[in-house]
mmCIF file of C-alpha atoms in Angstrom:
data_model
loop_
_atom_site.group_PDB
_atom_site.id
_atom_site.type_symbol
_atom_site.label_atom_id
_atom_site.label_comp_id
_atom_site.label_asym_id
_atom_site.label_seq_id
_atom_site.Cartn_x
_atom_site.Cartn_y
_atom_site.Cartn_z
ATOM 1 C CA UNK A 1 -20.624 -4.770 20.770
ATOM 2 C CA UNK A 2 -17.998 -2.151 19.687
ATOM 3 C CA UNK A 3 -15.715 -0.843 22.054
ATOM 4 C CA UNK A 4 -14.522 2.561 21.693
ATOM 5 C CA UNK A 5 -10.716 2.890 21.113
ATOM 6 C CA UNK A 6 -8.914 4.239 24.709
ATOM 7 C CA UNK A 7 -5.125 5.241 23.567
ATOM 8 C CA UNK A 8 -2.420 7.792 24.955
ATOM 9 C CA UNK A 9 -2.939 11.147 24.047
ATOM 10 C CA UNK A 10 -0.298 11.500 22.461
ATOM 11 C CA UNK A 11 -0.371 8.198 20.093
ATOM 12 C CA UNK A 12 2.721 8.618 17.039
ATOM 13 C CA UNK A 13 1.892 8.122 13.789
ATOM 14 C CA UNK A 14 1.690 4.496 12.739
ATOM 15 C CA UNK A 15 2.489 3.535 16.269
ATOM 16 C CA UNK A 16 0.296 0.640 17.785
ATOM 17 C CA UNK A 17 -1.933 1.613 21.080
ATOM 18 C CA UNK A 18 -1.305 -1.064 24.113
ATOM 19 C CA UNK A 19 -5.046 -2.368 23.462
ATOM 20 C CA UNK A 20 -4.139 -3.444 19.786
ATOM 21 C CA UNK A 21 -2.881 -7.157 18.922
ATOM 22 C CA UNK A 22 -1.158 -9.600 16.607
ATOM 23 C CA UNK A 23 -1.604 -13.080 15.173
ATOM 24 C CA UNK A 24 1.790 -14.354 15.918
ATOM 25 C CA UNK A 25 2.498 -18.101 15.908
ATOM 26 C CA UNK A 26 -0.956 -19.240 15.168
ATOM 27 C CA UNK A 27 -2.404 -17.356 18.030
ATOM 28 C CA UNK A 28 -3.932 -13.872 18.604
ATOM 29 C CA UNK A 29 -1.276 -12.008 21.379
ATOM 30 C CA UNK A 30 -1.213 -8.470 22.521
ATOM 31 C CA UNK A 31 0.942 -6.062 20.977
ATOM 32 C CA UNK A 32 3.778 -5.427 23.933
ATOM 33 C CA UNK A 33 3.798 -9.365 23.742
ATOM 34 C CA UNK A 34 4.309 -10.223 19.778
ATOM 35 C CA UNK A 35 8.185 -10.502 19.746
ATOM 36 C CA UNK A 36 11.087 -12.045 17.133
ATOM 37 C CA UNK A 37 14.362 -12.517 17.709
ATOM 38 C CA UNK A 38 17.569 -10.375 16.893
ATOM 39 C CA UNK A 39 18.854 -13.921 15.233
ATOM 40 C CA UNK A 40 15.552 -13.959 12.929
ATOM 41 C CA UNK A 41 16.844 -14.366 9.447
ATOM 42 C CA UNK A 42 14.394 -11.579 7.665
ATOM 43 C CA UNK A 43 15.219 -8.844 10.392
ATOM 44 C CA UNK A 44 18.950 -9.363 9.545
ATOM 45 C CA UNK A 45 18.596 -10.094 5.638
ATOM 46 C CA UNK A 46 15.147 -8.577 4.335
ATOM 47 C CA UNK A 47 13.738 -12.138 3.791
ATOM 48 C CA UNK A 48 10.266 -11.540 4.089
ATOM 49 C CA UNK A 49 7.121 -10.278 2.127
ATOM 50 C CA UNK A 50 4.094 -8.083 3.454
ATOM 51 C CA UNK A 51 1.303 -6.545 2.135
ATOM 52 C CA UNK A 52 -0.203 -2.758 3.599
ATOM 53 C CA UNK A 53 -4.455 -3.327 3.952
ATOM 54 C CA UNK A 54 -6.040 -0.382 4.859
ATOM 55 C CA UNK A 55 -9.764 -0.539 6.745
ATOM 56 C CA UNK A 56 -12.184 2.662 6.936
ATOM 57 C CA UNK A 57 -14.088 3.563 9.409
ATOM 58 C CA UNK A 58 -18.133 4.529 8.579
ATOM 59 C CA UNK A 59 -19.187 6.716 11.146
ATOM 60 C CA UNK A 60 -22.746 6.665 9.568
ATOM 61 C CA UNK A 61 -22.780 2.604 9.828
ATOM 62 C CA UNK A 62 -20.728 2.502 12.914
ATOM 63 C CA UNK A 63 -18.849 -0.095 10.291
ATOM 64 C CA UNK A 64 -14.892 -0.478 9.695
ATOM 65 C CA UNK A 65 -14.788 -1.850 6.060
ATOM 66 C CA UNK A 66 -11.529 -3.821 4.900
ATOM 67 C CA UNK A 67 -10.653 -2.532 1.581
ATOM 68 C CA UNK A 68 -9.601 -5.255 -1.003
ATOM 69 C CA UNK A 69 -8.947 -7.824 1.714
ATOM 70 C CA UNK A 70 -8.957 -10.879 -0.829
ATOM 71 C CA UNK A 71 -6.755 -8.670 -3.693
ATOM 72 C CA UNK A 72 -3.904 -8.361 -1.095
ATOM 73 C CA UNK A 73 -3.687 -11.755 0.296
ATOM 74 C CA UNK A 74 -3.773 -13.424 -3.247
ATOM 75 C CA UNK A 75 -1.060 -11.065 -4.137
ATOM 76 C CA UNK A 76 0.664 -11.866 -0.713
ATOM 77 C CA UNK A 77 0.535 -15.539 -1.809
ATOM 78 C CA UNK A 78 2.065 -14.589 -5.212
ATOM 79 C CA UNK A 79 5.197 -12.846 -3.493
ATOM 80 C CA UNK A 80 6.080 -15.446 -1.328
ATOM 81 C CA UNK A 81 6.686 -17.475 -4.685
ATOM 82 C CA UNK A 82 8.775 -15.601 -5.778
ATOM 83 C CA UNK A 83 11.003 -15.597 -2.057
ATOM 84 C CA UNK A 84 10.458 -18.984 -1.771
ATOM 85 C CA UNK A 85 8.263 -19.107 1.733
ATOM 86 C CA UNK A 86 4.974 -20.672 2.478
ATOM 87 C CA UNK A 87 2.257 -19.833 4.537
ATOM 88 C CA UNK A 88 0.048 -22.719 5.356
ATOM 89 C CA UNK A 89 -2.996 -20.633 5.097
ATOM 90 C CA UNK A 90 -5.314 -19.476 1.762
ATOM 91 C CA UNK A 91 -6.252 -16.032 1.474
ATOM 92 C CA UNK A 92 -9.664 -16.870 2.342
ATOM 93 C CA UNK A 93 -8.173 -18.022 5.562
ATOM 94 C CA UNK A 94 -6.112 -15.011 6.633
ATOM 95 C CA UNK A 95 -9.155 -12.742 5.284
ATOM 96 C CA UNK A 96 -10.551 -14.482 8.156
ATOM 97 C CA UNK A 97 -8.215 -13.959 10.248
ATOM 98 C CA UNK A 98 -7.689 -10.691 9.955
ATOM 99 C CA UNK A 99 -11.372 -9.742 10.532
ATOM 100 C CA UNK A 100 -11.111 -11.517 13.859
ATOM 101 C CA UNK A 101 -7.278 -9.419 14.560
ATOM 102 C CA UNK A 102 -9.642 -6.229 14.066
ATOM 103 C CA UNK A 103 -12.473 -7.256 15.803
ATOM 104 C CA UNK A 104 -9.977 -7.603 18.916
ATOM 105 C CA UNK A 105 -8.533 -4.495 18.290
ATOM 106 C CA UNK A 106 -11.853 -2.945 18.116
ATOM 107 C CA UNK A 107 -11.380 0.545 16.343
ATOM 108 C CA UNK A 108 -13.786 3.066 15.549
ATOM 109 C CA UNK A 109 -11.232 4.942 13.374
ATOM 110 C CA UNK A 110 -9.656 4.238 9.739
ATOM 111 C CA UNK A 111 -7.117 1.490 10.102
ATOM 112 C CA UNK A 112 -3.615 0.388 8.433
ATOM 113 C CA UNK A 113 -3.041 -4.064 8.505
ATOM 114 C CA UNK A 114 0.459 -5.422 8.331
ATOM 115 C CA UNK A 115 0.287 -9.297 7.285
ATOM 116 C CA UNK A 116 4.263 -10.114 7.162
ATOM 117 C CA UNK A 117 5.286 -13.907 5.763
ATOM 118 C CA UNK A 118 8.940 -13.739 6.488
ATOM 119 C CA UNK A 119 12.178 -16.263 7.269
ATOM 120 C CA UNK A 120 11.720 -17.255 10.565
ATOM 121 C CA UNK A 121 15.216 -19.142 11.627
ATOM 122 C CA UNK A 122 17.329 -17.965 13.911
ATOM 123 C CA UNK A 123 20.706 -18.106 11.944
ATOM 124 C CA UNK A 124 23.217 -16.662 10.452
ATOM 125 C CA UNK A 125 23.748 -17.228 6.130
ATOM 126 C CA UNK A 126 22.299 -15.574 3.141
ATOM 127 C CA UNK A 127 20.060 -17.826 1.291
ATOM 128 C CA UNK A 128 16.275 -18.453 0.806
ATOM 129 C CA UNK A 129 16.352 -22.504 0.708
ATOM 130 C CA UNK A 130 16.134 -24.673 3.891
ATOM 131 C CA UNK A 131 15.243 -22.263 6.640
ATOM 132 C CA UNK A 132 11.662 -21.856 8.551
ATOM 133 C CA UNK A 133 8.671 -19.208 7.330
ATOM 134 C CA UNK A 134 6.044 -17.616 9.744
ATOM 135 C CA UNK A 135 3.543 -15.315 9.214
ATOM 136 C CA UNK A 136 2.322 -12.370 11.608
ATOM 137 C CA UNK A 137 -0.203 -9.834 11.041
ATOM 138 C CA UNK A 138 -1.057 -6.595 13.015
ATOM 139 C CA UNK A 139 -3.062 -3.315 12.712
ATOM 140 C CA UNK A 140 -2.615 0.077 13.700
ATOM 141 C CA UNK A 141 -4.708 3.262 14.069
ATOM 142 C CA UNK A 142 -4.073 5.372 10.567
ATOM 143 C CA UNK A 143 -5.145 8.459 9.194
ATOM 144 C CA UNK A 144 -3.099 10.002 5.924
ATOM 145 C CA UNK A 145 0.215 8.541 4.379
ATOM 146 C CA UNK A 146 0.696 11.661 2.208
ATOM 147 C CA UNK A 147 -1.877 14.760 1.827
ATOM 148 C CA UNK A 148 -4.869 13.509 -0.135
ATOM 149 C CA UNK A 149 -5.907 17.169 -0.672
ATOM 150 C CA UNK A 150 -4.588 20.428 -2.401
ATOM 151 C CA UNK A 151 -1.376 18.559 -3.866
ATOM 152 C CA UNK A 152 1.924 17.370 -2.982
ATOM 153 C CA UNK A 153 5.191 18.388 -4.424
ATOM 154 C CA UNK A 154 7.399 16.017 -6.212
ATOM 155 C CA UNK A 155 11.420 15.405 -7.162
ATOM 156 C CA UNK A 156 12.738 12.945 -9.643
ATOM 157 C CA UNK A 157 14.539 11.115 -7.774
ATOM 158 C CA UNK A 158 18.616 10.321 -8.197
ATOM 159 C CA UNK A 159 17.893 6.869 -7.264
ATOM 160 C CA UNK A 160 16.582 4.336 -9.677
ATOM 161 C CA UNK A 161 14.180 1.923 -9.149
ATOM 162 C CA UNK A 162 14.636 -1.557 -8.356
ATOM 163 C CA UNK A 163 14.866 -3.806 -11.838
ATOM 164 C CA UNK A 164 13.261 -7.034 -12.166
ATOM 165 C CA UNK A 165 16.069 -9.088 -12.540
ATOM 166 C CA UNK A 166 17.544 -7.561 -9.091
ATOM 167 C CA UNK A 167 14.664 -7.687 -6.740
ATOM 168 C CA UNK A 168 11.410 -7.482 -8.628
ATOM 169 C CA UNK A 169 9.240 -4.294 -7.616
ATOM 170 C CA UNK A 170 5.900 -6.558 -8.481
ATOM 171 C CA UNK A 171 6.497 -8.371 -5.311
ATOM 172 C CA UNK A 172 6.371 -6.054 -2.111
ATOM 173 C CA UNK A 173 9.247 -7.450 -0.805
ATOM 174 C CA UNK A 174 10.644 -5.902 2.812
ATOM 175 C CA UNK A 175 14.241 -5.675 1.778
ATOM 176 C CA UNK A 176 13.674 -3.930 -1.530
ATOM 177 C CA UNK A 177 11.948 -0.983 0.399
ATOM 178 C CA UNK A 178 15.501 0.517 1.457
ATOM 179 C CA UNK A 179 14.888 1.546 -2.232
ATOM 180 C CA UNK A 180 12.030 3.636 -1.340
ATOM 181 C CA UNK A 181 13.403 4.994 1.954
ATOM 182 C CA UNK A 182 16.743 6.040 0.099
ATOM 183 C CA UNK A 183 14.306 8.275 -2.288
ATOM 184 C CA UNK A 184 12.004 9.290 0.114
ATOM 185 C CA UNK A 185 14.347 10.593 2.408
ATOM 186 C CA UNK A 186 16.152 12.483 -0.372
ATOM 187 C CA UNK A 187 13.222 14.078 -1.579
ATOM 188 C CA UNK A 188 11.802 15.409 2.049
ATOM 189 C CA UNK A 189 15.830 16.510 3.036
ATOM 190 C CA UNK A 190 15.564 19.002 -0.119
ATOM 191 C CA UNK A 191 12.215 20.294 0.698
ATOM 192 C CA UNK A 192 10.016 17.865 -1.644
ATOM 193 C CA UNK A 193 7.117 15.858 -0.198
ATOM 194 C CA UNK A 194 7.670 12.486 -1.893
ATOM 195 C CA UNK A 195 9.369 11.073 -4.807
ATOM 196 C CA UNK A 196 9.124 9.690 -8.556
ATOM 197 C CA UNK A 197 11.802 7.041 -9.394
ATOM 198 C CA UNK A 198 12.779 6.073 -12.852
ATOM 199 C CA UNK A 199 13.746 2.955 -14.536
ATOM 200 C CA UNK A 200 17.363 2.215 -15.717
ATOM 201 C CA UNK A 201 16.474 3.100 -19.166
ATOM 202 C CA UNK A 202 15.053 6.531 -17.681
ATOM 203 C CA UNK A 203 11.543 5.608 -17.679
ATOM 204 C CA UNK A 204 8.730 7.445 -15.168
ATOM 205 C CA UNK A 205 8.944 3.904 -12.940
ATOM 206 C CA UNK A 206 6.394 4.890 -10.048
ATOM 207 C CA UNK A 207 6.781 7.355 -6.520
ATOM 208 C CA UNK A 208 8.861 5.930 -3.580
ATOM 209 C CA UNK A 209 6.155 3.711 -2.601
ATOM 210 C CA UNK A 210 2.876 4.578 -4.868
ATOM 211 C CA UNK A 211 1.629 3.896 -8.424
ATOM 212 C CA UNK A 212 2.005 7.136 -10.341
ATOM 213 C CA UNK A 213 -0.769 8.379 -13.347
ATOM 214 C CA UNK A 214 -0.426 11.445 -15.579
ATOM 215 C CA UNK A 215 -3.097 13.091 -17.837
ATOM 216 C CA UNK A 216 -2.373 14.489 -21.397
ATOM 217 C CA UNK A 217 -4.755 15.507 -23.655
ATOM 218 C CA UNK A 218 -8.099 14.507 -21.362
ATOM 219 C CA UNK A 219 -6.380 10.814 -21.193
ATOM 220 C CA UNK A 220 -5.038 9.001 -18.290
ATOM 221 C CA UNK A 221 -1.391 7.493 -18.338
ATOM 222 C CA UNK A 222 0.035 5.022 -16.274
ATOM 223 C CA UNK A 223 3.139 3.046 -16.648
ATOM 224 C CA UNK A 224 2.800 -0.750 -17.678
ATOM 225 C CA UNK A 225 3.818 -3.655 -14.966
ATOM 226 C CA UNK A 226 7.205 -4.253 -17.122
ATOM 227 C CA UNK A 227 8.770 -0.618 -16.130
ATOM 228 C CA UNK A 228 9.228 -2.394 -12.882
ATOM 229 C CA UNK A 229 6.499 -1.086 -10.637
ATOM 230 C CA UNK A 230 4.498 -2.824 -7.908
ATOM 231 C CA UNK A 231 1.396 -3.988 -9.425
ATOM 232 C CA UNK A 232 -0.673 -1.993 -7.731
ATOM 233 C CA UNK A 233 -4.281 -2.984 -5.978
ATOM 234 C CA UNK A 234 -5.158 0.638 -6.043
ATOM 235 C CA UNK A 235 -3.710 1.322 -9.213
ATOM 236 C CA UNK A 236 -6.618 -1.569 -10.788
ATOM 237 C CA UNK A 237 -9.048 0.174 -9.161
ATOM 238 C CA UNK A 238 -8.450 3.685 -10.340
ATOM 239 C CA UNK A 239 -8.022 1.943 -14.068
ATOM 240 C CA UNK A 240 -11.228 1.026 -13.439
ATOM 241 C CA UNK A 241 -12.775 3.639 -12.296
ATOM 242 C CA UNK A 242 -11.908 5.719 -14.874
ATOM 243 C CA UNK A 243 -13.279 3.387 -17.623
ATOM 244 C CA UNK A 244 -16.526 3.399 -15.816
ATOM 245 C CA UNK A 245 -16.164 7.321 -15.774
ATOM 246 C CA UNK A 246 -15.285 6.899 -19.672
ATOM 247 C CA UNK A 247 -12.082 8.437 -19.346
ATOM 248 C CA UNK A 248 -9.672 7.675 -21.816
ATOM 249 C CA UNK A 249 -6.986 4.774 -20.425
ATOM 250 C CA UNK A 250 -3.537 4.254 -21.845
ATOM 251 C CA UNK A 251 -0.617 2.005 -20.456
ATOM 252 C CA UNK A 252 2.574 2.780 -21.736
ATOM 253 C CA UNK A 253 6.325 4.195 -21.157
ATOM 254 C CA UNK A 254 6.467 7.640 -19.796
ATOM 255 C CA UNK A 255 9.265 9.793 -20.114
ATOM 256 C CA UNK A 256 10.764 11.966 -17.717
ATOM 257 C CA UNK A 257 9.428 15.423 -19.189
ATOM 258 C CA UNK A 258 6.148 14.389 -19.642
ATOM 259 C CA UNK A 259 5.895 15.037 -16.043
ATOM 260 C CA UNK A 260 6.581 18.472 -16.704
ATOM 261 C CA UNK A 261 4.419 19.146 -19.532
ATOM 262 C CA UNK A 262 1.272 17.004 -18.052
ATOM 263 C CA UNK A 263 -1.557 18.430 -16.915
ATOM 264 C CA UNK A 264 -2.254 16.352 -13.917
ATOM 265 C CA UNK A 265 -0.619 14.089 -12.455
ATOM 266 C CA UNK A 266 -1.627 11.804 -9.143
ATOM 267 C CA UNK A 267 0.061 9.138 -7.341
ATOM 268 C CA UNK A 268 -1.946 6.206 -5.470
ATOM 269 C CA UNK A 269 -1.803 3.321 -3.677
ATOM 270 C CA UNK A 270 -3.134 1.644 -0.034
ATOM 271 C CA UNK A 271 -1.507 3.831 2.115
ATOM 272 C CA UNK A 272 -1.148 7.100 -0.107
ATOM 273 C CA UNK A 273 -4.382 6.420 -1.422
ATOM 274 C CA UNK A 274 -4.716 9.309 -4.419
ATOM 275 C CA UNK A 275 -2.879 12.262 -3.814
ATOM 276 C CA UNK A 276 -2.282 14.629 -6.394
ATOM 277 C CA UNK A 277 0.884 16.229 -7.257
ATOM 278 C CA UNK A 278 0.815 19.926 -8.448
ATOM 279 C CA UNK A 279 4.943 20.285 -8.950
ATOM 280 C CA UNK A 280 7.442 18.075 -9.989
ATOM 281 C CA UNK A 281 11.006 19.308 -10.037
ATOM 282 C CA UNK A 282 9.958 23.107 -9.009
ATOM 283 C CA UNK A 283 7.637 22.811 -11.925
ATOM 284 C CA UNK A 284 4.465 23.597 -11.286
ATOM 285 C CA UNK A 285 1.785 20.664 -12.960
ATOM 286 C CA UNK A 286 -1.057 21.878 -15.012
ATOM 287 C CA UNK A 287 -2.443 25.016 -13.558
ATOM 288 C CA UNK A 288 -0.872 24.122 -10.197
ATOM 289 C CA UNK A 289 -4.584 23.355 -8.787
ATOM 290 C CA UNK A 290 -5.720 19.379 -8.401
ATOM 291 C CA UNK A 291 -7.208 18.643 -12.086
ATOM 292 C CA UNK A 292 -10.872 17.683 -13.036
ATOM 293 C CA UNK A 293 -9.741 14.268 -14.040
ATOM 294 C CA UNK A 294 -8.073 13.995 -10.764
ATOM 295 C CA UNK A 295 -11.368 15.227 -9.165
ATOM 296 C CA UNK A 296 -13.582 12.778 -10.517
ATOM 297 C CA UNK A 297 -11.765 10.079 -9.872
ATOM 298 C CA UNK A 298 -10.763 11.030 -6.161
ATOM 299 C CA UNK A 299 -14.190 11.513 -5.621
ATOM 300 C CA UNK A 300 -15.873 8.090 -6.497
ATOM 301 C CA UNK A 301 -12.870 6.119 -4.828
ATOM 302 C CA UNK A 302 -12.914 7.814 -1.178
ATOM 303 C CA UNK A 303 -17.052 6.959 -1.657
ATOM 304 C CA UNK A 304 -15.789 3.518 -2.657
ATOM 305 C CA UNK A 305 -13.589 2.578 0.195
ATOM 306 C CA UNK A 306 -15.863 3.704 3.091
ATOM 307 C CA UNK A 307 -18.533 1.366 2.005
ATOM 308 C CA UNK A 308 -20.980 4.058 0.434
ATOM 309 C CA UNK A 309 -22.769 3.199 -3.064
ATOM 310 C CA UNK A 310 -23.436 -0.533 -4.534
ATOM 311 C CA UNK A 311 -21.323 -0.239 -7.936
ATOM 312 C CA UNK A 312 -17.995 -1.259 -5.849
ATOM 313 C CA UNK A 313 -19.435 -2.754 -3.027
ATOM 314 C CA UNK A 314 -16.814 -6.026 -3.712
ATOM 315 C CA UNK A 315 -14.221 -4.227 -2.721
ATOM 316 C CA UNK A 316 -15.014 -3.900 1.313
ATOM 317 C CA UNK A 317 -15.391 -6.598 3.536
ATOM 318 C CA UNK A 318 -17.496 -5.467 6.796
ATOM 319 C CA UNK A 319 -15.246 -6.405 9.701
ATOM 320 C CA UNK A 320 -17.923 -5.932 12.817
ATOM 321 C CA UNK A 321 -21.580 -8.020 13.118
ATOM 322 C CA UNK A 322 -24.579 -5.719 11.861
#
């Protein structure tokens, strides 16, 4: 049985209600009670990983659907490679326990899951060898990252992305997101409402935290994995989408004043989800109205993610018993 949600009236955004709860040291806690310590290497030095899983709610099913639940932990696993930390679970095993985190939770509302792998000891020294890794997860009520409808507006950003060979962008690392918040925060101070950051060679790289697409000429656009962007979950999904749609798909290098000259242009991923972008720069994109292209594909991938249709019926995982 399905409990409805009871929460303050006045619940922020992203904030956690005092019903929720955590997996924290291999056990399911509530909320007020999952704590770290001031000492704990990844708060003081970014030494952690984490993945953002959203979950829809189907009012029609009375079903919350986990959207790519296998996709993210697999790519979880691949990031903690690369910061050298284990998690002695496979993603088959923290799919299954984050069904049971929601289940506990028990919303009736769309949904945002925060699976952190991180450096656990409580020390002082920079380094990623010979120091303890834990894993938490968590999920809060969640409604829109950015607007999803009628367009966003957009500023190149003055800081560059991330490069590879610094802290790679493929893995969603937690102290590479100061990136993000430095161009995010840029953008909304000077009256934007998100950002695009470029490579060091000057490259269209991605938004502050979201996959970015552009359409020229009736094709799609997206930049490839090697202009150092995450490689996106949601941005696989649109790609294929649109091939199903037969819309013409190219991956390459964009340039900077292609954004001006496209006629649509979107940026996705889990939390933004697909929100188009009408002006970039005080330039106003295509007609200035959300595109056909951007339509179509909007369209079949808010369908997708609540569970409705068969063709993409992999992608959500139904979190409550029928």
């Amino acid at each position: 049985m399905v409990q409805e949600l009871v929460r303050p009236g006045k619940l922020a955004k992203g904030a956690a209600p005092d019903t929720a709860w955590a997996y924290l040291g291999g056990k399911f806690v509530p909320i007020r009670e999952a704590k770290i310590s001031v000492m704990t290497h990844a708060f003081n030095y970014g030494t952690g990983v984490f993945e953002g899983i959203r979950a829809y709610w189907n009012a029609e099913e009375e079903q919350l659907y986990g959207l790519h639940f296998r996709e993210h932990f697999k790519r979880l696993l691949r990031s903690c490679r690369i910061m050298r930390l284990t998690v002695p679970h496979s993603a088959e095993d923290l799919v299954d326990i984050t069904i049971e985190l929601l289940r506990k939770c028990g919303y009736r509302e769309d949904a945002y899951i925060r699976p952190v792998v991180y450096k656990s000891s409580e020390l002082i020294g920079v380094r990623l060898h010979n120091l303890e890794d834990s894993f938490t997860v968590f999920a809060v009520p969640f409604g829109n990252y950015v607007p999803v409808e009628g367009g966003i507006s957009c500023q190149v950003s003055s800081w560059r992305r991330v490069d590879d060979n610094a802290i790679p962008a493929r893995s969603k690392i937690t102290g590479s997101y100061v990136n993000a918040a430095l161009a995010k925060t840029e953008a909304q101070e000077a009256g934007f409402d998100e950002a695009i950051v470029l490579t060091n060679e000057g490259h269209v790289s991605e938004g502050s935290a979201e996959n970015l697409f552009m359409v020229r000429g009736g094709t799609l656009i997206t930049p490839p994995v090697t202009d150092n962007i995450l490689e996106g979950i949601v941005r696989a999904s649109i790609m294929r989408i649109a091939r199903d749609l037969d819309v013409p798909l190219e991956v390459r290098s964009i340039d900077r004043t292609e954004l001006y000259i496209a006629d649509e242009l979107f940026l996705c991923g889990t939390g933004a989800q697909l929100s188009p972008v009408t002006s970039v720069d005080h330039r106003i994109v295509g007609t200035g109205a959300v595109g056909p292209i951007t339509q179509k594909l909007s369209r079949v991938y808010f369908d997708a993610v609540r569970g409705n249709g068969d063709r993409y019926k992999e992608w959500v995982t139904p979190v409550y018993p029928a």
